[in-house]
């Protein structure tokens, strides 16, 4: 059985920063209701990118292994750390400097700009609610770590309908942790995202169908866990395969991964650059 335990946090409320950080501390995740990003923008992106993934045009943008931008097919996909099956997904990686399909409007780009501005505000909350000894570890203010970063990654994901011949044990997204500082993720078009709670149970993260209101999901990545000495936990999450009718439907999601500039020192062991390289190698995405 799964439970949905996430409080819906109104970012305009006076106690929002405190509730937001408490949720992040508790589960590594937080859910904002009616964030300053229009629902219509997200719905438009989901529709036009689904059409793009359904077209042959995507193959003209195959991932550049050096630059890491472009389209990754379900045949290539990625294998989560410690797992054997490829995830049942295809996706497009867009960086601020990178390729962007001419077949879609600039809506996803506009979303990334808005979400990045919100992320800087949220990192300010995270910093303000860090105990003094944790704050003392940050080599620079958290919002500043992502300012002007060329590593900010928008991943537009499409989980295709299931055909029934998927390898046993393959998931839409195998359990993993995100590498980056903070991830912003509009509620996905369909359910499936789950977070592992402290007691090992999987908790359902709400999707767009669970609320008439606009929801935005935020989660901690490994880099913030590293920078905060574990105060903010990067929790394991996955996307499970739908059963029944849901299996016939694509699922679209739109995580924005906020990465610090590569020179930013996260800890005595790592800069953001050295940390990222290590993790991409483990994922098989970089030689
Ligand atoms: O599709 C989702 O809801 C989550 C995707 C995810 O966790 C990831 O791409 O890292
Ligand atoms: Fe993730």
XYZ file of C-alpha atoms and ligand atoms in Angstrom:
298
model
C 0.000 0.000 0.000
C 1.175 3.529 -0.660
C 0.354 6.704 1.191
C 0.330 10.339 0.179
C 1.695 12.294 3.073
C 2.874 15.458 1.434
C 1.464 18.674 2.854
C 0.462 21.117 0.098
C 2.373 24.318 0.758
C 1.120 27.688 -0.493
C 4.296 29.633 -1.313
C 2.543 32.959 -0.622
C 1.696 32.025 2.999
C 3.762 33.567 5.792
C 4.828 30.172 7.144
C 5.689 28.742 3.698
C 9.514 28.824 4.104
C 9.339 27.004 7.425
C 6.827 24.374 6.201
C 8.728 23.914 2.962
C 12.019 23.222 4.733
C 10.362 20.949 7.300
C 8.931 18.836 4.469
C 12.329 18.684 2.726
C 13.992 17.613 5.968
C 11.348 14.973 6.559
C 11.127 13.310 3.133
C 13.586 15.096 0.828
C 10.486 16.305 -1.061
C 8.023 19.210 -0.824
C 4.907 20.076 -2.840
C 3.924 23.680 -3.600
C 0.348 24.535 -4.493
C -0.275 27.327 -7.009
C 3.388 28.207 -7.589
C 4.136 31.334 -9.645
C 4.198 29.248 -12.858
C 1.072 29.035 -14.967
C -0.707 25.695 -15.264
C -1.565 26.488 -18.899
C 2.131 26.813 -19.739
C 2.817 23.324 -18.353
C -0.190 21.748 -20.093
C 0.904 23.280 -23.398
C 4.418 21.876 -22.983
C 3.090 18.398 -22.210
C 0.916 18.418 -25.353
C 3.490 19.689 -27.829
C 6.328 17.528 -26.516
C 4.158 14.416 -26.642
C 3.629 15.163 -30.342
C 7.389 15.681 -30.758
C 8.186 12.325 -29.111
C 5.566 10.706 -31.355
C 7.332 12.085 -34.455
C 10.458 10.968 -36.275
C 11.936 14.475 -35.969
C 13.400 13.606 -32.552
C 16.050 11.366 -34.124
C 17.761 14.396 -35.681
C 18.731 15.504 -32.150
C 20.468 12.327 -30.879
C 22.440 12.943 -27.670
C 25.889 14.428 -28.131
C 28.037 12.270 -25.805
C 30.516 15.076 -25.139
C 28.075 17.904 -24.549
C 25.323 15.656 -23.134
C 22.496 17.564 -24.809
C 19.774 16.233 -27.096
C 17.466 13.259 -27.459
C 17.919 9.882 -25.770
C 15.718 7.060 -27.076
C 14.192 4.267 -24.997
C 16.698 1.896 -26.654
C 19.617 3.929 -25.290
C 17.907 5.324 -22.151
C 19.792 5.201 -18.855
C 20.359 2.565 -16.224
C 20.061 3.763 -12.619
C 23.083 3.251 -10.364
C 23.152 -0.370 -9.186
C 20.404 -1.560 -11.590
C 20.547 -3.845 -14.630
C 17.527 -2.841 -16.718
C 17.278 0.313 -18.725
C 14.484 2.639 -17.666
C 11.317 2.552 -19.810
C 11.593 6.152 -20.946
C 12.855 8.506 -23.619
C 13.937 12.064 -22.973
C 15.436 15.292 -24.262
C 18.183 17.147 -22.395
C 18.187 20.889 -22.875
C 20.880 23.171 -21.420
C 20.717 26.984 -21.606
C 23.368 26.868 -24.369
C 22.220 23.619 -25.968
C 20.081 22.355 -28.816
C 16.330 22.824 -28.670
C 13.901 21.307 -31.182
C 12.542 23.693 -33.781
C 9.397 21.515 -33.904
C 8.132 22.847 -30.547
C 7.447 26.381 -29.264
C 9.758 28.105 -26.785
C 7.326 27.291 -23.921
C 9.647 24.740 -22.253
C 12.467 27.262 -22.371
C 10.264 29.905 -20.809
C 9.274 27.413 -18.139
C 12.968 26.746 -17.363
C 13.643 30.472 -16.882
C 10.654 30.884 -14.548
C 11.465 27.720 -12.601
C 15.100 28.761 -12.192
C 14.064 32.095 -10.685
C 11.750 30.273 -8.285
C 14.537 27.808 -7.425
C 16.800 30.684 -6.360
C 14.063 31.899 -4.002
C 13.552 28.383 -2.602
C 17.289 27.915 -2.058
C 17.174 31.154 -0.055
C 14.522 29.540 2.164
C 16.645 26.409 2.501
C 19.634 28.489 3.537
C 17.652 30.630 5.996
C 16.292 27.497 7.661
C 19.641 25.742 7.930
C 21.015 25.627 11.500
C 24.091 27.886 11.948
C 26.553 24.983 11.882
C 25.065 23.759 8.588
C 24.999 27.253 7.095
C 28.664 27.620 7.999
C 29.453 24.694 5.668
C 28.077 26.423 2.548
C 31.045 27.805 0.617
C 28.783 30.564 -0.751
C 25.072 31.429 -0.437
C 22.981 28.607 -1.942
C 21.072 30.825 -4.437
C 24.420 32.157 -5.662
C 25.694 28.619 -6.367
C 23.278 28.303 -9.304
C 23.474 31.923 -10.508
C 24.661 31.996 -14.120
C 25.221 28.220 -14.138
C 25.484 26.714 -17.590
C 24.816 23.281 -16.102
C 21.124 23.837 -15.399
C 19.426 20.927 -17.103
C 15.845 20.734 -18.315
C 14.860 17.119 -18.969
C 11.651 16.578 -20.890
C 10.654 12.981 -20.255
C 8.209 10.737 -22.034
C 7.340 7.347 -20.611
C 5.693 5.504 -23.506
C 2.580 3.349 -23.111
C 3.536 -0.160 -21.971
C 3.374 -2.850 -24.637
C 3.442 -5.822 -22.299
C 6.758 -7.193 -23.563
C 8.957 -5.127 -21.221
C 11.682 -7.129 -19.417
C 10.491 -8.400 -16.026
C 11.656 -5.966 -13.371
C 12.111 -3.005 -15.733
C 10.524 0.185 -14.392
C 9.641 3.527 -15.960
C 12.349 4.872 -13.668
C 14.310 2.584 -11.340
C 14.954 3.802 -7.781
C 17.606 6.533 -7.795
C 18.670 9.792 -6.219
C 19.141 12.997 -8.208
C 22.716 14.198 -8.594
C 22.135 17.958 -8.501
C 21.413 20.571 -5.812
C 17.631 20.895 -6.126
C 15.069 19.529 -8.619
C 11.826 21.315 -9.595
C 9.171 19.163 -11.193
C 5.654 20.247 -12.192
C 3.129 17.569 -11.195
C 3.388 14.959 -13.968
C 0.555 14.206 -16.385
C 0.013 10.748 -14.840
C 0.736 9.079 -11.469
C 3.736 6.845 -10.766
C 6.319 8.935 -8.925
C 7.060 7.536 -5.462
C 9.537 8.440 -2.722
C 10.993 6.004 -0.240
C 10.091 7.063 3.309
C 12.344 6.585 6.314
C 10.568 3.331 7.169
C 11.158 1.949 3.671
C 7.573 2.381 2.482
C 6.948 3.998 -0.900
C 4.956 7.226 -0.750
C 2.963 8.502 -3.745
C 3.883 11.993 -4.904
C 0.762 13.771 -6.200
C 0.333 14.173 -9.972
C -1.721 16.671 -11.999
C -4.767 14.392 -11.848
C -4.805 14.439 -8.019
C -5.698 18.101 -7.673
C -7.642 20.805 -9.460
C -4.884 23.136 -8.345
C -1.486 23.607 -9.912
C 1.197 21.588 -8.090
C 4.976 21.803 -8.228
C 7.203 19.158 -6.657
C 10.653 20.008 -5.289
C 13.267 17.524 -4.177
C 16.746 17.547 -2.728
C 19.617 16.180 -4.799
C 22.878 14.600 -3.696
C 24.806 17.856 -4.075
C 22.698 19.609 -1.430
C 22.974 16.583 0.817
C 26.760 16.764 0.358
C 26.896 20.544 0.909
C 24.696 20.394 4.023
C 26.584 17.482 5.556
C 23.420 15.349 5.356
C 21.110 17.881 7.028
C 18.938 17.897 3.882
C 18.473 14.324 2.671
C 18.552 13.296 -0.978
C 15.898 10.590 -0.946
C 15.426 7.638 -3.248
C 12.545 7.904 -5.695
C 11.224 5.921 -8.650
C 8.475 5.906 -11.269
C 6.407 2.728 -11.194
C 4.667 1.125 -14.155
C 0.918 1.752 -14.373
C -1.573 -1.105 -14.350
C -4.757 -1.498 -16.372
C -6.003 1.462 -18.417
C -3.125 3.654 -17.277
C -0.650 1.395 -19.077
C -2.026 2.589 -22.419
C -1.206 6.223 -21.712
C 2.070 8.093 -22.045
C 3.389 9.932 -19.027
C 5.183 13.260 -19.494
C 7.257 14.996 -16.860
C 9.533 17.980 -16.824
C 12.236 18.008 -14.153
C 14.567 21.000 -14.002
C 17.819 19.958 -12.369
C 19.572 22.914 -10.726
C 23.318 22.386 -10.887
C 25.866 24.734 -9.312
C 28.617 26.218 -11.440
C 31.316 23.505 -11.748
C 33.845 25.449 -9.646
C 31.506 25.693 -6.635
C 32.935 23.835 -3.652
C 30.359 21.508 -2.130
C 32.520 19.972 0.576
C 36.138 19.210 1.429
C 35.886 16.231 -0.949
C 34.109 17.709 -3.921
C 33.448 20.577 -6.236
C 30.194 20.428 -8.211
C 32.273 19.573 -11.304
C 34.157 16.636 -9.780
C 30.980 15.298 -8.223
C 29.014 15.409 -11.482
C 31.734 13.654 -13.456
C 31.883 10.806 -10.960
C 28.132 10.309 -11.089
C 27.791 10.496 -14.889
C 30.432 7.788 -15.200
C 28.500 5.574 -12.815
C 25.356 6.093 -14.941
C 27.173 5.080 -18.101
C 26.382 8.464 -19.647
C 30.018 9.549 -19.827
C 33.221 7.668 -20.626
O 9.182 11.513 -14.043
C 9.218 11.783 -12.837
O 8.190 12.028 -12.203
C 10.528 11.807 -12.091
C 11.715 11.721 -12.978
C 12.995 11.612 -12.199
O 13.009 11.291 -11.036
C 14.272 11.931 -12.876
O 14.280 12.071 -14.116
O 15.287 12.046 -12.172
Fe 14.906 11.762 -10.169
